[in-house]
Coordinates of C-alpha atoms in Angstrom, one line a residue:
M582 CA -3.6 -16.4 39.2
T583 CA -4.3 -16.6 35.4
T584 CA -6.8 -14.8 34.5
T585 CA -9.0 -16.6 32.1
Y586 CA -11.2 -14.9 29.7
P587 CA -14.4 -16.5 27.1
N588 CA -12.9 -15.6 23.5
P589 CA -14.1 -12.5 22.1
F590 CA -13.9 -12.6 19.3
T591 CA -15.9 -16.0 18.7
I592 CA -18.4 -13.8 20.7
P593 CA -18.3 -10.6 19.2
S594 CA -17.9 -8.5 22.3
P595 CA -18.8 -4.9 22.7
K596 CA -15.9 -4.0 25.7
P597 CA -11.8 -4.1 24.6
V598 CA -9.7 -6.4 24.2
P599 CA -8.5 -6.8 28.1
A600 CA -5.2 -5.4 28.1
D601 CA -3.7 -8.8 30.1
L602 CA -5.0 -10.2 27.4
S603 CA -3.7 -8.6 24.6
L604 CA 0.4 -8.0 26.4
Y605 CA 0.1 -12.1 26.4
E606 CA -0.8 -12.2 22.6
F607 CA 1.3 -10.1 21.2
G608 CA 3.9 -11.7 23.8
R609 CA 3.2 -15.0 21.1
T610 CA 4.6 -12.5 17.8
T611 CA 7.9 -11.6 15.7
S612 CA 8.6 -9.5 14.1
R613 CA 7.6 -10.8 11.0
D614 CA 4.0 -10.8 12.6
R615 CA 3.5 -7.0 13.5
W616 CA 5.7 -6.6 10.0
A617 CA 2.3 -9.0 8.4
I618 CA 0.2 -7.5 10.5
L619 CA 1.1 -3.1 9.6
M620 CA 1.3 -4.1 6.4
I621 CA -2.5 -5.3 6.3
A622 CA -3.7 -2.5 8.6
E623 CA -1.8 -0.2 6.2
H624 CA -3.4 -2.0 3.2
R625 CA -6.4 -2.7 4.7
I626 CA -6.6 -6.8 2.7
L627 CA -3.0 -8.5 0.9
T628 CA -4.0 -12.3 0.1
T629 CA -0.8 -15.1 0.5
A630 CA 0.8 -14.6 -2.5
Q631 CA 1.0 -11.1 -2.5
L632 CA 2.2 -11.4 1.8
T633 CA 4.6 -14.2 0.7
A634 CA 6.7 -12.0 -2.4
L635 CA 7.2 -9.8 0.0
G636 CA 9.4 -11.5 2.0
F637 CA 7.2 -12.9 4.3
H638 CA 8.0 -16.7 3.9
P639 CA 9.7 -18.0 1.1
E640 CA 7.4 -20.4 -0.1
P641 CA 2.7 -19.5 0.4
A642 CA 3.1 -22.8 2.6
G643 CA 4.7 -21.5 5.4
T644 CA 2.5 -18.1 4.9
E645 CA -0.5 -19.7 4.9
R646 CA 0.1 -21.3 7.7
R647 CA 1.6 -18.9 9.7
L648 CA -1.8 -16.6 8.6
R649 CA -4.0 -19.0 9.5
I650 CA -2.9 -19.4 13.3
L651 CA -2.7 -15.8 13.5
A652 CA -5.7 -15.5 12.2
R653 CA -6.7 -18.0 15.1
R654 CA -5.6 -16.0 17.7
G655 CA -8.0 -13.5 17.3
W656 CA -5.1 -10.9 14.4
L657 CA -6.7 -11.7 11.1
D658 CA -9.6 -13.0 10.0
R659 CA -10.3 -13.0 6.0
F660 CA -12.7 -13.6 3.0
A661 CA -13.1 -14.2 -0.2
I662 CA -13.3 -11.1 -2.9
G663 CA -13.4 -11.6 -6.9
P664 CA -13.9 -11.7 -9.8
T665 CA -10.5 -9.7 -10.3
R666 CA -9.4 -8.3 -13.2
T667 CA -8.0 -11.0 -13.9
G668 CA -10.7 -12.8 -13.7
T669 CA -9.8 -14.8 -9.3
I670 CA -11.7 -15.6 -6.8
E671 CA -9.1 -14.4 -3.9
I672 CA -9.2 -15.2 -0.5
V673 CA -7.8 -12.3 0.7
W674 CA -6.4 -11.7 5.2
C675 CA -7.2 -8.2 7.4
L676 CA -6.7 -7.5 11.1
G677 CA -8.8 -9.4 13.4
P678 CA -10.3 -7.8 16.6
L679 CA -6.0 -7.6 17.6
G680 CA -5.1 -6.4 15.3
A681 CA -7.3 -3.7 15.1
V682 CA -5.4 -3.0 18.7
L683 CA -2.1 -3.2 17.6
A684 CA -2.9 -0.6 14.9
T685 CA -4.7 1.9 17.2
H686 CA -2.5 4.8 18.1
P687 CA -2.1 4.6 22.1
R688 CA -3.7 8.1 22.3
Y689 CA -7.7 6.6 20.8
P690 CA -10.0 4.7 22.2
S691 CA -8.5 0.8 21.4
P692 CA -11.7 -0.9 19.4
S693 CA -13.9 -3.4 19.9
P694 CA -14.2 -6.9 18.9
A695 CA -17.5 -5.8 17.6
H696 CA -16.4 -2.5 16.1
V697 CA -13.8 -4.2 14.4
Y698 CA -16.2 -6.8 12.9
R699 CA -18.2 -4.1 12.4
Q700 CA -15.3 -2.5 10.0
Q701 CA -15.6 -6.2 8.2
Q702 CA -18.5 -6.2 7.2
R703 CA -18.5 -2.8 6.1
L704 CA -15.0 -3.5 4.5
Q705 CA -16.3 -6.3 2.5
A706 CA -19.2 -4.9 1.3
D707 CA -17.2 -2.2 -0.1
P708 CA -17.5 -1.9 -4.6
H709 CA -14.1 -1.4 -5.3
L710 CA -12.7 -4.4 -3.0
A711 CA -11.0 -6.5 -6.9
E712 CA -9.7 -2.9 -7.5
L713 CA -8.0 -2.6 -4.4
W714 CA -6.1 -6.0 -5.0
D715 CA -5.5 -4.9 -7.9
L716 CA -3.3 -2.2 -6.8
N717 CA -2.4 -3.7 -4.3
Q718 CA -0.3 -6.4 -6.6
F719 CA 1.1 -3.9 -8.6
F720 CA 3.3 -2.1 -5.9
V721 CA 3.9 -6.3 -5.1
D722 CA 5.0 -7.0 -8.9
L723 CA 7.2 -4.0 -7.8
A724 CA 8.8 -4.9 -4.3
A725 CA 9.3 -8.7 -6.0
H726 CA 11.1 -7.5 -9.0
A727 CA 13.6 -5.1 -6.3
R728 CA 13.8 -7.9 -4.7
G729 CA 15.5 -10.0 -7.0
R730 CA 18.2 -7.5 -8.1
A731 CA 21.1 -5.7 -6.7
A732 CA 20.8 -1.8 -5.6
T733 CA 16.9 -1.4 -6.0
D734 CA 14.0 -1.6 -3.2
L735 CA 10.4 0.1 -2.9
R736 CA 11.3 1.4 0.0
T737 CA 7.8 3.5 0.7
W738 CA 4.4 2.2 -0.6
W739 CA 1.5 4.8 1.0
S740 CA -1.9 3.7 1.3
P741 CA -4.5 6.8 0.6
R742 CA -5.0 6.8 4.7
T743 CA -0.8 7.8 4.4
C744 CA -1.5 9.9 2.0
A745 CA -3.8 12.1 3.2
G746 CA -1.8 13.7 5.8
A747 CA 0.3 15.2 2.9
I748 CA -2.6 16.4 -0.4
A749 CA -5.2 17.6 0.6
P750 CA -8.6 14.8 0.9
A751 CA -10.6 14.4 -2.8
K752 CA -13.3 12.1 -3.7
H753 CA -10.2 9.1 -5.7
R754 CA -7.4 8.0 -3.5
V755 CA -3.8 7.9 -4.7
W756 CA -1.2 5.8 -3.7
H757 CA 2.3 7.6 -3.0
G758 CA 5.2 4.7 -3.6
E759 CA 9.0 5.3 -3.6
Y760 CA 11.6 3.2 -5.8
I761 CA 15.2 3.6 -5.9
H762 CA 17.3 2.0 -8.5
D763 CA 21.2 2.8 -8.5
G764 CA 21.2 4.9 -6.1
Q765 CA 19.2 7.7 -7.7
R766 CA 15.4 7.7 -5.7
Y767 CA 12.8 8.0 -7.7
G768 CA 8.9 9.3 -5.9
F769 CA 5.9 8.7 -7.3
W770 CA 2.2 9.7 -6.7
L771 CA 0.0 7.1 -8.1
E772 CA -3.0 8.2 -10.1
P773 CA -5.9 4.9 -10.7
D774 CA -8.1 5.0 -12.9
H775 CA -11.0 2.7 -12.7
G776 CA -13.4 4.0 -16.0
D777 CA -16.0 5.2 -13.6
T778 CA -15.4 9.4 -14.3
T779 CA -14.6 11.2 -17.3
L780 CA -10.9 11.5 -19.0
A781 CA -11.5 15.6 -18.3
S782 CA -11.4 14.4 -14.4
V783 CA -9.0 11.7 -14.3
A784 CA -7.2 14.1 -16.3
G785 CA -7.2 17.4 -14.1
R786 CA -6.0 15.8 -11.7
I787 CA -2.7 16.7 -11.7
H788 CA -3.8 20.6 -10.4
R789 CA -3.8 19.6 -6.9
Y790 CA 0.4 18.6 -7.4
R791 CA 1.6 21.8 -8.5
P792 CA 2.0 23.0 -4.4
V793 CA 2.4 19.1 -3.0
A794 CA 5.7 18.9 -6.1
D795 CA 6.8 23.0 -4.6
R796 CA 6.8 21.5 -1.1
T797 CA 8.1 18.1 -1.1
G798 CA 10.7 17.7 -4.3
L799 CA 8.6 14.7 -5.2
A800 CA 6.8 15.7 -8.9
T801 CA 6.0 12.9 -10.9
V802 CA 2.9 12.1 -10.7
L803 CA 1.6 8.5 -12.4
F804 CA -1.9 7.5 -14.2
R805 CA -3.0 4.6 -14.7
T806 CA -5.6 3.7 -16.9
T807 CA -7.8 0.6 -17.5
D808 CA -7.1 -0.5 -20.5
A809 CA -4.6 1.1 -23.7
H810 CA -7.9 2.5 -25.1
R811 CA -8.4 4.8 -21.7
E812 CA -4.6 5.4 -21.9
A813 CA -4.7 7.2 -25.1
A814 CA -8.3 8.9 -24.4
L815 CA -6.3 10.5 -21.6
H816 CA -2.5 11.3 -23.0
Q817 CA -5.9 14.1 -25.5
Q818 CA -6.9 15.6 -22.6
L819 CA -3.3 15.5 -21.1
A820 CA -2.0 17.6 -24.6
R821 CA -4.5 20.7 -23.7
L822 CA -2.7 21.1 -20.0
N823 CA 0.1 23.5 -18.3
L824 CA 2.1 21.1 -16.3
D825 CA 4.2 23.0 -15.6
Q826 CA 7.1 21.5 -13.4
L827 CA 5.7 17.8 -13.1
T828 CA 6.3 14.6 -14.6
V829 CA 2.9 12.8 -16.1
A830 CA 3.0 9.2 -17.3
T831 CA 0.7 6.6 -17.1
T832 CA 0.7 3.2 -19.0
H833 CA -2.3 -0.1 -18.0
P834 CA -2.4 -3.2 -16.9
D835 CA -2.1 -4.7 -20.1
A836 CA 1.3 -2.4 -20.6
G837 CA 3.5 -5.3 -19.1
H838 CA 5.6 -4.6 -15.7
P839 CA 5.2 -1.5 -14.2
A840 CA 9.0 -1.6 -13.1
T841 CA 9.8 -1.8 -17.0
R842 CA 9.2 0.0 -19.7
V843 CA 5.5 0.5 -20.2
W844 CA 5.5 3.9 -19.0
L845 CA 4.4 6.4 -21.0
P846 CA 4.9 10.5 -20.6
A847 CA 3.3 13.5 -21.4
R848 CA 3.6 14.3 -25.5
A849 CA 5.8 11.3 -25.9
R850 CA 5.7 8.3 -28.4
D851 CA 8.3 6.4 -26.7
R852 CA 7.5 4.1 -23.4
L853 CA 9.9 4.5 -20.5
A854 CA 10.5 1.9 -17.9
M855 CA 10.7 3.5 -14.3
A856 CA 14.1 4.3 -13.7
D857 CA 14.5 6.1 -16.7
L858 CA 11.6 8.9 -15.3
P859 CA 13.3 12.0 -13.6
P860 CA 14.7 10.9 -10.2
T861 CA 12.9 12.8 -7.6
E862 CA 15.0 15.2 -4.8
Q863 CA 12.9 15.1 -2.2
V864 CA 13.1 18.7 0.0
E865 CA 11.1 17.7 2.2
H866 CA 9.5 14.9 4.0
P867 CA 5.5 14.5 2.7
N868 CA 4.2 13.9 5.1
E869 CA 6.2 16.5 7.8
R870 CA 3.5 19.3 8.1
A871 CA 0.9 17.0 8.4
L872 CA -0.8 17.1 12.0
F873 CA 0.7 13.8 14.2
L874 CA -2.6 11.7 15.1
D875 CA -3.7 12.8 10.9
A876 CA -0.3 11.0 10.0
Q877 CA 0.2 8.8 12.1
N878 CA 1.8 6.2 9.5
L879 CA 1.6 2.0 10.4
A880 CA 3.1 2.1 6.3
E881 CA 6.1 -0.1 7.3
H882 CA 9.4 -1.1 4.7
P883 CA 6.6 -3.2 2.1
I884 CA 9.6 -5.6 1.5
H885 CA 10.6 -7.7 5.0
D886 CA 13.9 -8.8 6.0
R887 CA 15.7 -8.9 9.4
S888 CA 19.7 -8.3 7.5
R889 CA 19.0 -5.0 5.9
P890 CA 20.6 -1.9 6.3
G891 CA 19.2 1.6 6.6
D892 CA 17.8 3.8 4.0
E893 CA 20.6 5.4 3.0
S894 CA 22.6 1.8 2.8
I895 CA 20.1 0.8 0.1
V896 CA 20.2 4.5 -2.1
D897 CA 23.6 4.3 -2.1
G898 CA 23.6 1.1 -3.7
G899 CA 25.9 -1.5 -1.5
Y900 CA 22.7 -3.5 -0.4
S901 CA 20.9 -6.4 -2.7
Y902 CA 18.0 -8.5 -1.8
I903 CA 19.7 -11.4 -4.1

């Protein structure tokens, strides 16, 4: 006998989604669907264009069509944000009730639809959503660049939620990425500067990375300022600091694509490409010492490709997305 339920997504139920309904709907998803849901869980909001660039579907229309189906089934939801830095209004996808269940560790209570919709309302009210879209686009641009080049990959893209397991919590948020090119790893911490704090405070953030660099080998800190003027002023602040073993470089959105020659190292005159920065000799995984529940890592590989081999094959240069 099949049990039927009132739609818990139209009428936000204060009770968790029934387990058999979750299992039934899970059986209707594909590995590609689950990848997209977990990507959205990690990065909070993604657009149809961003997911298409990451490999969800060859065409935006195909991506949009499938995401709409997932939204009708309760996996996703969407809303508008903007204007963004580029002046656009963007429709972004976020988690729905079933997506939140999938993204919740089994040892945590399963969230109710009512709870998920309250979380969604708080997300929509976040004054930094347009900045989050812009930072997500930074990593999407790196991934799309990697998809078109041999022996190149964006292996890792962590949101501040996952980075919290590696770096002590702070008032500002930090991102982590690992770019691979011609067999070399380029791990980095990305510090966004939104222009709402003093540049001395922004430059002083490097001090928190010395113990992280000693422990993990990840010693590259990248700052992305609001504009060229603020970038130049940040370099004046960095010149007064002892950078020790850290590699510190800056860029701004108008400088160009993040994989190309847009990175200006501290105390240098010429800009470098991402693959011209010092490669990373990782000693320890950044979240190695974090508590398991605090370090729950939902960060999927940011390029969806069914034929993708293991990470080491990519590092060895034996694979191409082309």
